[in-house]
Tab-separated table of C-alpha atoms in Angstrom:
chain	number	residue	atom	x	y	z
H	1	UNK	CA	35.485	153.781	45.864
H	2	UNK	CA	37.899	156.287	44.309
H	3	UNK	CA	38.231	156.530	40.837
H	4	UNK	CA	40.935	158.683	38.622
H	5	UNK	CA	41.653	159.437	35.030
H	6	UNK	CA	44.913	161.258	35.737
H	7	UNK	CA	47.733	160.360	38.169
H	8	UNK	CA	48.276	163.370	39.786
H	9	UNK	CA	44.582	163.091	40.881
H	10	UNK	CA	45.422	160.568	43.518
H	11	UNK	CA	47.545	161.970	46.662
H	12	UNK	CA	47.299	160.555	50.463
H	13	UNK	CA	47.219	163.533	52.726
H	14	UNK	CA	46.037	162.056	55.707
H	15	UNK	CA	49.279	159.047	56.852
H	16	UNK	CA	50.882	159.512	59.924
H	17	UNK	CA	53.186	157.214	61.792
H	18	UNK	CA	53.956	157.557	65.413
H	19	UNK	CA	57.606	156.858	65.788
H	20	UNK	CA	56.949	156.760	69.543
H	21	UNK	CA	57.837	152.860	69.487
H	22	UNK	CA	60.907	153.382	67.128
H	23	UNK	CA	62.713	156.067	69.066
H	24	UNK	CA	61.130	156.229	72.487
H	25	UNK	CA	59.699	159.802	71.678
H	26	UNK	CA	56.405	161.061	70.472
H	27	UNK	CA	57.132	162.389	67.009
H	28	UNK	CA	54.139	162.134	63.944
H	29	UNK	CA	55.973	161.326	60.572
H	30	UNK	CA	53.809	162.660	57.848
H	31	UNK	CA	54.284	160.425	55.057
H	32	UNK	CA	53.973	162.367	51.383
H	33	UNK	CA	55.109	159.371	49.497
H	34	UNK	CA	52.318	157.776	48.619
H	35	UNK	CA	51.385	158.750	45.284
H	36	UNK	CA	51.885	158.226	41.623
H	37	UNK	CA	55.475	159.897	41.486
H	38	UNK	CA	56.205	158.753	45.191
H	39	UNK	CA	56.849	162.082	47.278
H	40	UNK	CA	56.039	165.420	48.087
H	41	UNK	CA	57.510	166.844	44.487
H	42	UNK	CA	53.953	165.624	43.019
H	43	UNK	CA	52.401	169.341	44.620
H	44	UNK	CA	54.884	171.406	43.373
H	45	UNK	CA	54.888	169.872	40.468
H	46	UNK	CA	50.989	170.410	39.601
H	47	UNK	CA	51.481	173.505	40.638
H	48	UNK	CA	54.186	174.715	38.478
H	49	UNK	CA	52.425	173.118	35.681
H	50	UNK	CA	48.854	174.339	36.030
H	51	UNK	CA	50.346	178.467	36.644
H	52	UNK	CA	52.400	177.917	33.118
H	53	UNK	CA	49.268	176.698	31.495
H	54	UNK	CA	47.485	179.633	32.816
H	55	UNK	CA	49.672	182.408	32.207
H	56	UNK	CA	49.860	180.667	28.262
H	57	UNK	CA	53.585	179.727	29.208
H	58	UNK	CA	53.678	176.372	28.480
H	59	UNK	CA	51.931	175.172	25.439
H	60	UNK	CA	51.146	171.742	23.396
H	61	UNK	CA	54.511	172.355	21.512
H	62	UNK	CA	56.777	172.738	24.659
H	63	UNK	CA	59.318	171.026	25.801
H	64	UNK	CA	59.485	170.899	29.500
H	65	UNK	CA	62.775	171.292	30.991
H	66	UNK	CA	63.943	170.819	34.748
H	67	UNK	CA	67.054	170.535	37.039
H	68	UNK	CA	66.254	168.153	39.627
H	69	UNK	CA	68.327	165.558	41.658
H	70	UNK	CA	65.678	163.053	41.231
H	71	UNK	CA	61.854	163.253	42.941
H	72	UNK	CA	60.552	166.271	41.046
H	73	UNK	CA	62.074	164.700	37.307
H	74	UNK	CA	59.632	161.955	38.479
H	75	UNK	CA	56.558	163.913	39.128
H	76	UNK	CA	57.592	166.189	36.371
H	77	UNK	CA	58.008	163.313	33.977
H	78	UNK	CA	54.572	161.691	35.349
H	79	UNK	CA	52.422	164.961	34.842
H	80	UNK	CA	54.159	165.200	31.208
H	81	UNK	CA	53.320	161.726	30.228
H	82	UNK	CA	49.816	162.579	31.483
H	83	UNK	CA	49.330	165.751	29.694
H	84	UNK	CA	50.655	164.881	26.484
H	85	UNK	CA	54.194	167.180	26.959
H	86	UNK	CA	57.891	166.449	26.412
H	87	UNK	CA	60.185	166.415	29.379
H	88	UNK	CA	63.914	166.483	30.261
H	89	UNK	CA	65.415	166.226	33.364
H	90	UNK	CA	68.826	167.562	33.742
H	91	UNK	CA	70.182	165.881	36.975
H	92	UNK	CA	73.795	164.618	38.132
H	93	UNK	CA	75.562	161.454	39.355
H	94	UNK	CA	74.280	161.206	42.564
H	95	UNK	CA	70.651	160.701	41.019
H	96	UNK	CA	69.526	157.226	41.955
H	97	UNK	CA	69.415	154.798	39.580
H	98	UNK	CA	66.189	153.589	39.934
H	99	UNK	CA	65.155	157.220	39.582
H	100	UNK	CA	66.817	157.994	36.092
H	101	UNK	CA	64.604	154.568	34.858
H	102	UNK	CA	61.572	155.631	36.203
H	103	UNK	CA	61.997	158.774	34.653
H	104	UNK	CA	62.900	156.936	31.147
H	105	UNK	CA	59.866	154.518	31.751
H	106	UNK	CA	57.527	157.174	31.908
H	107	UNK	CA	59.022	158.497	28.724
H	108	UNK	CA	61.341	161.617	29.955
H	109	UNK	CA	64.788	162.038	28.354
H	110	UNK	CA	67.101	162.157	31.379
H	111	UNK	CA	70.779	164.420	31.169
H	112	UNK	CA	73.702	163.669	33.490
H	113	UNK	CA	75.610	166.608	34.086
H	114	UNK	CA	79.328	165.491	34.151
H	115	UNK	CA	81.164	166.433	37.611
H	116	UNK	CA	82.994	169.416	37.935
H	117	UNK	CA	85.271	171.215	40.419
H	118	UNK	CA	83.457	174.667	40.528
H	119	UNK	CA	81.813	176.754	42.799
H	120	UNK	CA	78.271	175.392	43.212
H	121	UNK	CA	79.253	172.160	42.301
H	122	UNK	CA	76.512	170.010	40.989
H	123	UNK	CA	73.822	171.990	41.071
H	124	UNK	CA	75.327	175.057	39.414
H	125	UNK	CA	76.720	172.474	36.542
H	126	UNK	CA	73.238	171.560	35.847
H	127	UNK	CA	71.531	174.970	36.362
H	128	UNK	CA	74.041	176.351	33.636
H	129	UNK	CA	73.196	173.180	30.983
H	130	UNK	CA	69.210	174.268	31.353
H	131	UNK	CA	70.119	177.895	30.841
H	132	UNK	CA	72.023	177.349	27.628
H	133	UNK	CA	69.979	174.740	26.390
H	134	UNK	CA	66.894	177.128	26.566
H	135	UNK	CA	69.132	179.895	25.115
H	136	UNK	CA	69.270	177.845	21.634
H	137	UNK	CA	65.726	176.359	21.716
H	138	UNK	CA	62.587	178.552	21.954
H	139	UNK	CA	60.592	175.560	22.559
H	140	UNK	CA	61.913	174.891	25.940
H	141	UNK	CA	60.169	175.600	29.141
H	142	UNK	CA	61.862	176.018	32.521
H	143	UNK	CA	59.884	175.749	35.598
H	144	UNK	CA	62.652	176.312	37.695
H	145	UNK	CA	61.628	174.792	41.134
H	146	UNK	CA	64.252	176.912	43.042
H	147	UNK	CA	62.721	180.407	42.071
H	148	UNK	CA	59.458	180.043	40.993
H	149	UNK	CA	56.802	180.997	44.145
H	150	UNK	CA	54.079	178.218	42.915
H	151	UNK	CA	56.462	175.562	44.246
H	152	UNK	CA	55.833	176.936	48.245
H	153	UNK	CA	52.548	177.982	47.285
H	154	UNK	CA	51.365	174.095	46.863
H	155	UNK	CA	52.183	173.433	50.561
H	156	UNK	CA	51.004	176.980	51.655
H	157	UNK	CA	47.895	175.469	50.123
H	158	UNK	CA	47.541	171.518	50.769
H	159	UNK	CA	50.350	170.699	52.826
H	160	UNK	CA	50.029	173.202	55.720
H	161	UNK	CA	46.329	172.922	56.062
H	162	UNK	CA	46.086	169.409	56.159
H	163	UNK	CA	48.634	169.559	59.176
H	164	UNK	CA	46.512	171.731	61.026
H	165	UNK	CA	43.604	170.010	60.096
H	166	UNK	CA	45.395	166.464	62.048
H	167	UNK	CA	46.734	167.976	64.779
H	168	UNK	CA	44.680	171.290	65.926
H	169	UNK	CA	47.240	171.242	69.135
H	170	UNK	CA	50.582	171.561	67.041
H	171	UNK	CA	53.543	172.757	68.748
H	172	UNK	CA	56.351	172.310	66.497
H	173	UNK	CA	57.094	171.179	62.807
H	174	UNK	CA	59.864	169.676	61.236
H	175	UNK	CA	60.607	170.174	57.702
H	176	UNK	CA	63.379	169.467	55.287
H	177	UNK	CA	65.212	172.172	53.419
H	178	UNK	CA	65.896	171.571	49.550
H	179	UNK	CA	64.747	174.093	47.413
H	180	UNK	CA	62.666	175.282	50.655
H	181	UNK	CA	59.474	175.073	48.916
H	182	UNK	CA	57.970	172.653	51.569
H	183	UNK	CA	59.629	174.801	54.174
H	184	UNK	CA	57.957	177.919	53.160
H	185	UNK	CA	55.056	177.289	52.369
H	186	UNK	CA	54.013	175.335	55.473
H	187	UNK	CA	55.983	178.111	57.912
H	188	UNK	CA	54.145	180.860	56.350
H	189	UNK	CA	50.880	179.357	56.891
H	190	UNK	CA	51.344	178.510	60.628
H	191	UNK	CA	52.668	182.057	60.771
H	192	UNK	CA	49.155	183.083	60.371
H	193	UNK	CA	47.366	180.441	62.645
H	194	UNK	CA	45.683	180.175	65.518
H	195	UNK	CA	48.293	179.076	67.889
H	196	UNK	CA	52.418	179.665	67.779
H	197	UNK	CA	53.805	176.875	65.955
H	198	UNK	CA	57.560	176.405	65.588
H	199	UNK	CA	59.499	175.824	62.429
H	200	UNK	CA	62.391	173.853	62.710
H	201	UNK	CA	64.317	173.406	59.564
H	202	UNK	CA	66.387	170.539	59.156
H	203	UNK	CA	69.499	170.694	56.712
H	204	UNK	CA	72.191	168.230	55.167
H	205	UNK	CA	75.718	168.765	56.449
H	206	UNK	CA	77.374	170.252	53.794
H	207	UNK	CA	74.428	172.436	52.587
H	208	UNK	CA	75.344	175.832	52.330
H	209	UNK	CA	71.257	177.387	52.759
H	210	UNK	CA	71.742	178.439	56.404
H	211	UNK	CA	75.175	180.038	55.830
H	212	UNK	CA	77.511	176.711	56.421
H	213	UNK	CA	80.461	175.735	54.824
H	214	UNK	CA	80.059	173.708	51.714
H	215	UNK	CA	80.969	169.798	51.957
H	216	UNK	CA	80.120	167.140	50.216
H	217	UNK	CA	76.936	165.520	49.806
H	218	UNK	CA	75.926	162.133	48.485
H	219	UNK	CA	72.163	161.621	49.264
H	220	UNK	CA	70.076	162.989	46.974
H	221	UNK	CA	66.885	165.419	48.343
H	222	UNK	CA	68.136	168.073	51.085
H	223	UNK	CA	70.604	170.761	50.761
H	224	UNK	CA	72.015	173.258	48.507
H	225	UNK	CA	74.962	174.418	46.909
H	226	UNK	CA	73.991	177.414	46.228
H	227	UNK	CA	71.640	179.588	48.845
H	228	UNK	CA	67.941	179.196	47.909
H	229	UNK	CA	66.466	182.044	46.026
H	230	UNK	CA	62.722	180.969	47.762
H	231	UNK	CA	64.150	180.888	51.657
H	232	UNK	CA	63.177	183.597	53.749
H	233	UNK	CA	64.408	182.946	57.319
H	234	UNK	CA	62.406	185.352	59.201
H	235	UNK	CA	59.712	182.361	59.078
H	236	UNK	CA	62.501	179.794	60.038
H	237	UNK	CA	62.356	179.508	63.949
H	238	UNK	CA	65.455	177.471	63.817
H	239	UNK	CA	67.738	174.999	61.467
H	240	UNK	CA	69.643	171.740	62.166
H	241	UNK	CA	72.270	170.277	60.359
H	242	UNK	CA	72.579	166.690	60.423
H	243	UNK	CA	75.548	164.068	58.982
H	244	UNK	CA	75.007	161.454	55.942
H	245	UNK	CA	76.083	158.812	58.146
H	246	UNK	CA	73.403	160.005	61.264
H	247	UNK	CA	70.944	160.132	58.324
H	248	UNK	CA	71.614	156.562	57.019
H	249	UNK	CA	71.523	154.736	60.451
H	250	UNK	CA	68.294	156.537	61.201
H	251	UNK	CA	66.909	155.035	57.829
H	252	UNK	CA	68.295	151.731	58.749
H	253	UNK	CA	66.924	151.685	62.545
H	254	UNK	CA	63.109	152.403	61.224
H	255	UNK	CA	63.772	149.664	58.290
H	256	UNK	CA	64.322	146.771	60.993
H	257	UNK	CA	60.977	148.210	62.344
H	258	UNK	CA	59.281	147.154	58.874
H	259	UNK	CA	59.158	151.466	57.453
H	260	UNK	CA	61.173	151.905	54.482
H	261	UNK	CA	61.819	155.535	53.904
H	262	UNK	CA	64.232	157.612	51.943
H	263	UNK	CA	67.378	159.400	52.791
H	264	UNK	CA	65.036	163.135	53.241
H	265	UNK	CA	63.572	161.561	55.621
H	266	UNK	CA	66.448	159.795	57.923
H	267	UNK	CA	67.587	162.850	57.747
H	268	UNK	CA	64.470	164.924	59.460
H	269	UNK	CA	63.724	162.378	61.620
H	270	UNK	CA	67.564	162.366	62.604
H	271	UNK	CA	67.579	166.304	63.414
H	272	UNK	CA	64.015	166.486	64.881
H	273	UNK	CA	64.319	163.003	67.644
H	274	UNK	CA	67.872	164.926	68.455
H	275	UNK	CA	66.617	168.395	69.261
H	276	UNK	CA	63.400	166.520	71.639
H	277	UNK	CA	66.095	164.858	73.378
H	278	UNK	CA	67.980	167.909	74.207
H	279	UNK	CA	64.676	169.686	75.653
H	280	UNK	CA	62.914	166.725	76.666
H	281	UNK	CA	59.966	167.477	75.177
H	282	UNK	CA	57.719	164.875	75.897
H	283	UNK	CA	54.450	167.507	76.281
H	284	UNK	CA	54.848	168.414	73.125
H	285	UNK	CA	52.914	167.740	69.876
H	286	UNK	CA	55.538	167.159	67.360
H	287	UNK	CA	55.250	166.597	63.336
H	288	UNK	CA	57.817	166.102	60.601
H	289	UNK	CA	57.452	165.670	57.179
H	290	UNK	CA	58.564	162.324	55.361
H	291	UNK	CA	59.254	163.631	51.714
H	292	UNK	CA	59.223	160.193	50.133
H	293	UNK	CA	59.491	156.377	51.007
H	294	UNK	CA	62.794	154.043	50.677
H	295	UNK	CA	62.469	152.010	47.114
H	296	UNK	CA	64.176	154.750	45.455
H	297	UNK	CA	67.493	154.041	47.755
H	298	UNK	CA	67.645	150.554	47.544
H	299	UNK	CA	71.146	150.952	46.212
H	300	UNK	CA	72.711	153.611	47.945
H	301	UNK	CA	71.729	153.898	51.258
H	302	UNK	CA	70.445	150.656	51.730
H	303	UNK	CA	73.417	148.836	50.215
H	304	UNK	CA	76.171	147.676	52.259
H	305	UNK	CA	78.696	148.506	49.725
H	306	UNK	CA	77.842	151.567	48.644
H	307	UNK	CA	77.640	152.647	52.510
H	308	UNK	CA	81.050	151.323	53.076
H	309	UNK	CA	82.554	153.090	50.366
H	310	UNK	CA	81.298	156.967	52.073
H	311	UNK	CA	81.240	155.819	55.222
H	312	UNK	CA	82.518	154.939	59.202
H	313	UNK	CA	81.894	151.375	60.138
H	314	UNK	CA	79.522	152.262	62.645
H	315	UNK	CA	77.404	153.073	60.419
H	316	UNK	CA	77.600	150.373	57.832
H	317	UNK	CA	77.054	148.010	61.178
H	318	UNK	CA	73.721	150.093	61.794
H	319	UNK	CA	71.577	147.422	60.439
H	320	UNK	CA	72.771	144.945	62.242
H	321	UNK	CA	73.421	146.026	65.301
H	322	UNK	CA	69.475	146.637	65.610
H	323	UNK	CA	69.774	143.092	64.387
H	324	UNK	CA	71.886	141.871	67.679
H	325	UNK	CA	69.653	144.020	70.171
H	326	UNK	CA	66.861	142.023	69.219
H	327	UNK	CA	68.782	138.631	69.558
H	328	UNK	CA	69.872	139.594	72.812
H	329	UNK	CA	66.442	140.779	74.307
H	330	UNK	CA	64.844	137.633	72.892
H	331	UNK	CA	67.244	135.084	73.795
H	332	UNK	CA	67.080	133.568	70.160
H	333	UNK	CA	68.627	134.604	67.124
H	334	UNK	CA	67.234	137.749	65.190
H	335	UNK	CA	66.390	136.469	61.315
């Protein structure tokens, strides 16, 4: 029996799903979503939190203060309520709903950024709110996920490890790129191992980190407007960009299979089964990283409408064409 006093105490480190049924190729989905905030953000998180207590930067009377588009305000706003601290997350319109009340629920004070037409878009409108804000109050504490080295350093240290400790034969890793904090911190541990393991970054379309053109981008979770101030691509063996819609029908196809994940991880899964299928890599041991599961996007990418309004109709018919494979390779309806 396992027993806590704390949420961020509890963390499952050791779920893997074989997609090998799914997609027809061997690929290991690490799932980081199970836990009290629901994805990966819950390391970085602790780990921000617990150097700022050290160093004496964040005391009783703080008030914590992050820009986030929505899974780090949640572990953020969970290790707050915990700890006894105030919280605000500054985020912007493409937040997820259920997000922004989970964050309220646990007793954070949540900020939408109005849009803007700027350079940066989004993220710079809500990077520039935190900096003023803690311009005018003393109290306030930035974090700052995007520059601050304890955020790779939790997957240098749990993340990476625990990989190796699974699969001792690892050939190559797929991770998302966000803030890159995942990213780096897992490639510059396998840097060091035992064996060569590649690093396959997978991007958002649209994300400027790996020197693209900026588009736009309505998922929440990979991708940035800005180039990330943690990414160091000597460690990067390679990057893939993958399209919202090839994202969405890859979180629709492993739905009808009963796994509900989020739109980080359509989009991984998306990039990594496409660059096996171009080497045909079936002797390889493969891993990605799921960054969260598929509540969260109940009403965005899992809703019809909200699909049709950003997307083709191929991909709004991505459920349910799974739907009519399975009638037609049964004989009876699918229900």
């Amino acid at each position: 029996m396992t027993t806590i006093t704390v949420p961020h105490a509890f963390n499952e480190e050791d779920l893997y799903v074989d997609l090998q049924p799914i997609f027809g190729r061997s690929l290991f989905l690490k799932c980081e979503g199970l836990n009290f905030a629901g994805s990966i953000k819950l390391k970085a998180a602790s780990e921000m939190v617990d150097a700022a207590e050290r160093d004496g930067t964040l005391t009783p009377g703080s008030l914590l203060v992050e820009s986030s588009s929505g899974n780090l305000g949640v572990a953020m706003s969970m290790i707050a309520a915990s700890k006894g601290y105030r919280f605000l997350c500054v985020t912007d319109s493409r937040c997820n709903l259920t997000t922004r009340l989970m964050m309220e629920a646990l007793g954070s004070e949540v900020h939408v950024v109005p849009a803007r037409e700027t350079p940066g878009g989004y993220l710079r409108a809500r990077l520039d709110y935190v900096r003023d804000l803690c311009a005018r109050d003393d109290n306030c504490v930035w974090l700052s996920q995007y520059t601050n080295p304890a955020n790779w350093k939790a997957h240098y240290r749990r993340t990476a490890p625990a990989i190796a400790r699974a699969f001792p034969e690892l050939d190559v890793l797929f991770v998302g790129a966000g803030t890159t904090g995942t990213l780096m911190g897992c490639a510059r541990w396998f840097r060091a191992w035992h064996r060569p393991v590649r690093i396959v970054a997978v991007d958002s379309a649209g994300s400027v980190t790996f020197g693209g053109p900026a588009g736009r981008r309505m998922i929440p979770g990979l991708g940035m407007s800005i180039r990330p101030p943690l990414l160091d691509e000597s460690f990067v063996d390679e990057a893939l960009l993958v399209e919202e819609a090839e994202t969405v029908r890859t979180c629709h196809r492993m739905a009808r299979r009963g796994f509900l994940f989020g739109g980080s991880t359509g989009t991984v899964v998306s990039g990594a089964m496409n660059w096996l299928a171009r080497r045909d890599a079936r002797e390889l041991t493969a891993v990605a990283i799921a960054p969260d599961l598929g509540e969260r996007y109940l009403d965005t990418v899992y809703q019809s409408n909200w699909v049709q309004d950003l997307y083709d109709e191929e991909t709004v018919d991505a459920g349910t064409a799974g739907r009519r494979h399975e009638e037609s390779r049964s004989g009876r309806p699918a229900r």
